[in-house]
Amino acid sequence: MIKQLSLLVFSLGLFNLAIAGQHDPRAPGVTRSGKTIFHNYCSVCHGDKGDGQSRARNGLNPPPRNYTTPESAIELTRERMIKSVTQGRPGTAMIPWVTELSGEEIAGVVDYIRSTFMHLGNQAAATTRAKPSAALLASTGGVLYMQACALCHGELGTRQTTGNMNPPPRDFGSPAVIAELNRKRMIASITNGRPNTAMRAYGERFSPAEIEAMVDFIDAAYMHPAATAAKK
């Protein structure tokens, strides 16, 4: 059944391509925009708005990914999305597009999805995030964060590594994460850990005051840096 659905999706993608007048998708020197690629190849399943509300959705199991949810913004790293578009997703109707799209085009459509539907911006924006101030880094929370948290969440709060972590570590600068997390929840997560994730409990290693200091550092350095700078 999955094979039949995959063939259907591929056929619909080629049909869209023909309509668009693109007869040679891998023509040398031709790089199409992420928006064009999404329309020609991806919208048939994921919908024009990236919300999975397409005509094909009722025939797909599991259903197409809805990129507009906070869960997608949290779970999907850029690297994972590039791999999925390149190699496909086993057990789903998501086929590999490596023979139809160049590496540059795959990266382009992923960045288009992330900025347009997930509101995450591109990878360059994340990697150029400002480093916390010397004063924040020297604070109790800053010192403890670098000791206990930076290995997974990164020195810039952007996820240092994802590896085989599922779900991946939080990107504290992501708008979706900022909207979801509050101080109380973050304190509870550091104290007790998060079930079914790589987030371990630190309640026996750090005092309540130290955990609160780490949360305050994360908020000031990564989640609301502009507000922190304005107070100076």
mmCIF file of C-alpha atoms in Angstrom:
data_model
loop_
_atom_site.group_PDB
_atom_site.id
_atom_site.type_symbol
_atom_site.label_atom_id
_atom_site.label_comp_id
_atom_site.label_asym_id
_atom_site.label_seq_id
_atom_site.Cartn_x
_atom_site.Cartn_y
_atom_site.Cartn_z
ATOM 1 C CA MET A 1 0.000 0.000 0.000
ATOM 2 C CA ILE A 2 2.818 2.409 0.913
ATOM 3 C CA LYS A 3 4.524 1.639 -2.406
ATOM 4 C CA GLN A 4 1.319 2.422 -4.293
ATOM 5 C CA LEU A 5 0.891 5.692 -2.404
ATOM 6 C CA SER A 6 4.503 6.621 -3.065
ATOM 7 C CA LEU A 7 4.033 6.018 -6.782
ATOM 8 C CA LEU A 8 0.884 8.134 -6.695
ATOM 9 C CA VAL A 9 2.703 10.975 -4.944
ATOM 10 C CA PHE A 10 5.604 10.782 -7.392
ATOM 11 C CA SER A 11 3.214 10.774 -10.360
ATOM 12 C CA LEU A 12 1.357 13.793 -9.020
ATOM 13 C CA GLY A 13 4.664 15.567 -8.521
ATOM 14 C CA LEU A 14 5.657 14.912 -12.114
ATOM 15 C CA PHE A 15 2.222 16.088 -13.262
ATOM 16 C CA ASN A 16 2.701 19.359 -11.386
ATOM 17 C CA LEU A 17 6.150 19.663 -12.928
ATOM 18 C CA ALA A 18 4.784 19.258 -16.433
ATOM 19 C CA ILE A 19 2.180 21.929 -15.822
ATOM 20 C CA ALA A 20 4.897 24.276 -14.645
ATOM 21 C CA GLY A 21 6.777 23.650 -17.886
ATOM 22 C CA GLN A 22 9.862 22.260 -16.146
ATOM 23 C CA HIS A 23 10.968 19.477 -18.517
ATOM 24 C CA ASP A 24 14.471 18.970 -17.162
ATOM 25 C CA PRO A 25 14.468 19.251 -13.337
ATOM 26 C CA ARG A 26 18.208 18.628 -13.046
ATOM 27 C CA ALA A 27 19.334 20.880 -15.890
ATOM 28 C CA PRO A 28 22.923 22.049 -15.252
ATOM 29 C CA GLY A 29 23.155 25.547 -13.847
ATOM 30 C CA VAL A 30 19.424 25.777 -13.106
ATOM 31 C CA THR A 31 18.476 26.192 -9.464
ATOM 32 C CA ARG A 32 14.824 26.802 -8.706
ATOM 33 C CA SER A 33 13.604 28.664 -5.657
ATOM 34 C CA GLY A 34 12.402 26.855 -2.552
ATOM 35 C CA LYS A 35 8.947 28.318 -3.112
ATOM 36 C CA THR A 36 8.765 26.919 -6.641
ATOM 37 C CA ILE A 37 9.975 23.490 -5.564
ATOM 38 C CA PHE A 38 7.503 23.332 -2.693
ATOM 39 C CA HIS A 39 4.641 24.199 -5.044
ATOM 40 C CA ASN A 40 5.722 21.717 -7.719
ATOM 41 C CA TYR A 41 6.662 18.764 -5.521
ATOM 42 C CA CYS A 42 5.530 19.113 -1.910
ATOM 43 C CA SER A 43 2.179 20.901 -1.825
ATOM 44 C CA VAL A 44 0.374 17.941 -3.385
ATOM 45 C CA CYS A 45 0.707 16.168 -0.011
ATOM 46 C CA HIS A 46 1.614 18.880 2.504
ATOM 47 C CA GLY A 47 -0.864 21.457 1.180
ATOM 48 C CA ASP A 48 -0.344 24.932 -0.206
ATOM 49 C CA LYS A 49 -0.098 26.298 3.345
ATOM 50 C CA GLY A 50 2.174 23.535 4.667
ATOM 51 C CA ASP A 51 -0.546 22.370 7.045
ATOM 52 C CA GLY A 52 -1.069 18.914 5.546
ATOM 53 C CA GLN A 53 -4.549 19.847 4.332
ATOM 54 C CA SER A 54 -4.162 18.546 0.796
ATOM 55 C CA ARG A 55 -6.427 16.538 -1.467
ATOM 56 C CA ALA A 56 -4.130 13.547 -1.042
ATOM 57 C CA ARG A 57 -4.185 13.525 2.768
ATOM 58 C CA ASN A 58 -7.095 11.099 3.201
ATOM 59 C CA GLY A 59 -5.257 8.440 1.218
ATOM 60 C CA LEU A 60 -1.994 8.706 3.150
ATOM 61 C CA ASN A 61 -1.205 6.778 6.343
ATOM 62 C CA PRO A 62 0.530 8.219 8.272
ATOM 63 C CA PRO A 63 -0.833 11.592 7.131
ATOM 64 C CA PRO A 64 1.467 14.275 5.691
ATOM 65 C CA ARG A 65 3.395 16.371 8.175
ATOM 66 C CA ASN A 66 1.718 19.599 9.288
ATOM 67 C CA TYR A 67 4.608 22.053 9.384
ATOM 68 C CA THR A 68 2.601 24.782 11.092
ATOM 69 C CA THR A 69 2.331 23.078 14.511
ATOM 70 C CA PRO A 70 4.619 23.895 17.446
ATOM 71 C CA GLU A 71 5.488 20.187 17.615
ATOM 72 C CA SER A 72 6.945 20.256 14.113
ATOM 73 C CA ALA A 73 8.994 23.348 14.895
ATOM 74 C CA ILE A 74 10.410 21.630 17.963
ATOM 75 C CA GLU A 75 10.940 18.130 16.559
ATOM 76 C CA LEU A 76 12.279 18.864 13.077
ATOM 77 C CA THR A 77 15.860 20.014 12.771
ATOM 78 C CA ARG A 78 17.136 21.342 9.470
ATOM 79 C CA GLU A 79 19.460 18.344 9.167
ATOM 80 C CA ARG A 80 16.603 15.874 9.662
ATOM 81 C CA MET A 81 14.445 17.625 7.085
ATOM 82 C CA ILE A 82 17.224 17.655 4.490
ATOM 83 C CA LYS A 83 17.787 13.941 5.088
ATOM 84 C CA SER A 84 14.044 13.223 4.760
ATOM 85 C CA VAL A 85 13.741 15.099 1.470
ATOM 86 C CA THR A 86 16.909 13.489 0.153
ATOM 87 C CA GLN A 87 16.351 9.894 1.262
ATOM 88 C CA GLY A 88 12.619 9.735 1.949
ATOM 89 C CA ARG A 89 10.944 8.396 5.111
ATOM 90 C CA PRO A 90 10.540 4.597 5.332
ATOM 91 C CA GLY A 91 7.029 3.457 6.233
ATOM 92 C CA THR A 92 5.464 6.633 4.829
ATOM 93 C CA ALA A 93 4.526 8.011 1.413
ATOM 94 C CA MET A 94 7.534 10.357 1.570
ATOM 95 C CA ILE A 95 9.762 9.311 -1.318
ATOM 96 C CA PRO A 96 13.413 10.324 -1.889
ATOM 97 C CA TRP A 97 13.862 13.344 -4.155
ATOM 98 C CA VAL A 98 17.618 13.116 -4.631
ATOM 99 C CA THR A 99 17.247 12.175 -8.304
ATOM 100 C CA GLU A 100 14.930 15.115 -9.034
ATOM 101 C CA LEU A 101 16.453 17.901 -6.951
ATOM 102 C CA SER A 102 20.008 19.096 -6.469
ATOM 103 C CA GLY A 103 21.515 19.394 -3.011
ATOM 104 C CA GLU A 104 21.177 23.168 -3.224
ATOM 105 C CA GLU A 105 17.517 22.876 -4.165
ATOM 106 C CA ILE A 106 16.796 20.446 -1.325
ATOM 107 C CA ALA A 107 18.381 22.836 1.149
ATOM 108 C CA GLY A 108 16.431 25.680 -0.431
ATOM 109 C CA VAL A 109 13.025 24.036 -0.103
ATOM 110 C CA VAL A 110 13.785 23.013 3.483
ATOM 111 C CA ASP A 111 14.708 26.592 4.366
ATOM 112 C CA TYR A 112 11.555 27.816 2.611
ATOM 113 C CA ILE A 113 9.397 25.458 4.702
ATOM 114 C CA ARG A 114 11.172 26.435 7.917
ATOM 115 C CA SER A 115 10.832 30.171 7.330
ATOM 116 C CA THR A 116 7.361 30.238 5.730
ATOM 117 C CA PHE A 117 5.416 27.611 7.675
ATOM 118 C CA MET A 118 7.487 26.894 10.798
ATOM 119 C CA HIS A 119 8.585 30.538 11.305
ATOM 120 C CA LEU A 120 12.092 29.476 12.279
ATOM 121 C CA GLY A 121 14.161 31.404 9.776
ATOM 122 C CA ASN A 122 17.167 29.792 8.130
ATOM 123 C CA GLN A 123 20.188 28.020 9.563
ATOM 124 C CA ALA A 124 22.415 31.023 8.990
ATOM 125 C CA ALA A 125 20.271 33.123 11.316
ATOM 126 C CA ALA A 126 20.548 30.522 14.064
ATOM 127 C CA THR A 127 24.294 30.105 13.766
ATOM 128 C CA THR A 128 24.890 33.871 13.869
ATOM 129 C CA ARG A 129 22.901 34.359 17.069
ATOM 130 C CA ALA A 130 24.714 36.764 19.368
ATOM 131 C CA LYS A 131 26.888 35.311 22.095
ATOM 132 C CA PRO A 132 25.658 36.072 25.642
ATOM 133 C CA SER A 133 27.359 39.009 27.338
ATOM 134 C CA ALA A 134 30.381 38.461 29.553
ATOM 135 C CA ALA A 135 28.312 39.446 32.580
ATOM 136 C CA LEU A 136 25.661 36.810 31.827
ATOM 137 C CA LEU A 137 28.272 34.144 31.181
ATOM 138 C CA ALA A 138 29.969 34.972 34.487
ATOM 139 C CA SER A 139 26.711 34.752 36.430
ATOM 140 C CA THR A 140 25.875 31.668 38.480
ATOM 141 C CA GLY A 141 23.317 30.562 35.922
ATOM 142 C CA GLY A 142 25.706 31.139 33.022
ATOM 143 C CA VAL A 143 28.510 29.139 34.588
ATOM 144 C CA LEU A 144 26.197 26.234 35.469
ATOM 145 C CA TYR A 145 24.553 26.280 32.032
ATOM 146 C CA MET A 146 27.914 25.926 30.315
ATOM 147 C CA GLN A 147 28.816 23.066 32.617
ATOM 148 C CA ALA A 148 25.585 21.082 32.442
ATOM 149 C CA CYS A 149 23.510 22.209 29.450
ATOM 150 C CA ALA A 150 25.745 23.494 26.653
ATOM 151 C CA LEU A 151 26.819 20.017 25.556
ATOM 152 C CA CYS A 152 23.330 19.381 24.166
ATOM 153 C CA HIS A 153 21.748 22.829 23.883
ATOM 154 C CA GLY A 154 24.854 24.645 22.664
ATOM 155 C CA GLU A 155 26.728 27.720 23.811
ATOM 156 C CA LEU A 156 24.283 29.837 21.795
ATOM 157 C CA GLY A 157 21.200 27.875 22.873
ATOM 158 C CA THR A 158 20.714 26.628 19.304
ATOM 159 C CA ARG A 159 21.202 22.853 19.870
ATOM 160 C CA GLN A 160 24.829 21.797 19.919
ATOM 161 C CA THR A 161 24.015 18.262 18.831
ATOM 162 C CA THR A 162 21.030 16.146 17.910
ATOM 163 C CA GLY A 163 22.700 12.804 17.174
ATOM 164 C CA ASN A 164 20.142 10.075 17.768
ATOM 165 C CA MET A 165 18.177 12.177 20.244
ATOM 166 C CA ASN A 166 14.459 11.954 19.565
ATOM 167 C CA PRO A 167 13.105 14.467 20.234
ATOM 168 C CA PRO A 168 16.179 16.653 19.711
ATOM 169 C CA PRO A 169 17.331 19.209 22.315
ATOM 170 C CA ARG A 170 15.388 22.469 22.483
ATOM 171 C CA ASP A 171 16.529 25.491 20.516
ATOM 172 C CA PHE A 172 15.844 28.147 23.131
ATOM 173 C CA GLY A 173 15.766 30.927 20.530
ATOM 174 C CA SER A 174 13.034 29.302 18.450
ATOM 175 C CA PRO A 175 9.779 31.321 18.488
ATOM 176 C CA ALA A 176 7.816 28.100 18.979
ATOM 177 C CA VAL A 177 9.894 27.139 22.016
ATOM 178 C CA ILE A 178 9.704 30.636 23.475
ATOM 179 C CA ALA A 179 5.906 30.555 23.147
ATOM 180 C CA GLU A 180 5.659 27.133 24.768
ATOM 181 C CA LEU A 181 8.066 27.327 27.702
ATOM 182 C CA ASN A 182 7.550 29.319 30.882
ATOM 183 C CA ARG A 183 9.782 29.686 33.936
ATOM 184 C CA LYS A 184 7.817 27.236 36.094
ATOM 185 C CA ARG A 185 7.923 24.493 33.482
ATOM 186 C CA MET A 186 11.617 24.992 32.808
ATOM 187 C CA ILE A 187 12.458 24.750 36.489
ATOM 188 C CA ALA A 188 10.427 21.537 36.718
ATOM 189 C CA SER A 189 12.144 20.111 33.614
ATOM 190 C CA ILE A 190 15.655 20.724 34.934
ATOM 191 C CA THR A 191 14.717 19.461 38.387
ATOM 192 C CA ASN A 192 12.837 16.313 37.366
ATOM 193 C CA GLY A 193 13.953 15.704 33.786
ATOM 194 C CA ARG A 194 11.633 15.068 30.847
ATOM 195 C CA PRO A 195 10.281 11.519 30.348
ATOM 196 C CA ASN A 196 10.999 9.895 26.976
ATOM 197 C CA THR A 197 13.724 12.422 26.149
ATOM 198 C CA ALA A 198 17.459 12.749 26.753
ATOM 199 C CA MET A 199 16.750 15.459 29.345
ATOM 200 C CA ARG A 200 17.898 14.005 32.675
ATOM 201 C CA ALA A 201 16.953 15.184 36.164
ATOM 202 C CA TYR A 202 19.337 17.598 37.886
ATOM 203 C CA GLY A 203 17.407 18.045 41.132
ATOM 204 C CA GLU A 204 19.955 16.058 43.135
ATOM 205 C CA ARG A 205 22.967 17.742 41.562
ATOM 206 C CA PHE A 206 21.918 21.386 41.837
ATOM 207 C CA SER A 207 20.070 23.325 44.513
ATOM 208 C CA PRO A 208 16.706 24.982 43.753
ATOM 209 C CA ALA A 209 18.449 28.362 43.696
ATOM 210 C CA GLU A 210 21.034 27.134 41.175
ATOM 211 C CA ILE A 211 18.345 25.661 38.924
ATOM 212 C CA GLU A 212 16.423 28.932 39.028
ATOM 213 C CA ALA A 213 19.640 30.749 38.125
ATOM 214 C CA MET A 214 20.107 28.502 35.062
ATOM 215 C CA VAL A 215 16.534 29.137 33.929
ATOM 216 C CA ASP A 216 16.985 32.880 34.342
ATOM 217 C CA PHE A 217 20.201 32.720 32.327
ATOM 218 C CA ILE A 218 18.494 30.813 29.479
ATOM 219 C CA ASP A 219 15.664 33.329 29.413
ATOM 220 C CA ALA A 220 17.945 36.370 29.453
ATOM 221 C CA ALA A 221 20.606 35.040 27.091
ATOM 222 C CA TYR A 222 18.593 33.128 24.489
ATOM 223 C CA MET A 223 14.847 33.585 24.812
ATOM 224 C CA HIS A 224 14.573 37.336 25.415
ATOM 225 C CA PRO A 225 18.035 38.824 24.732
ATOM 226 C CA ALA A 226 16.622 42.092 23.365
ATOM 227 C CA ALA A 227 14.667 42.737 26.559
ATOM 228 C CA THR A 228 17.766 41.936 28.601
ATOM 229 C CA ALA A 229 19.900 44.388 26.602
ATOM 230 C CA ALA A 230 17.244 47.101 26.918
ATOM 231 C CA LYS A 231 17.440 46.956 30.713
ATOM 232 C CA LYS A 232 21.109 47.917 30.721
#
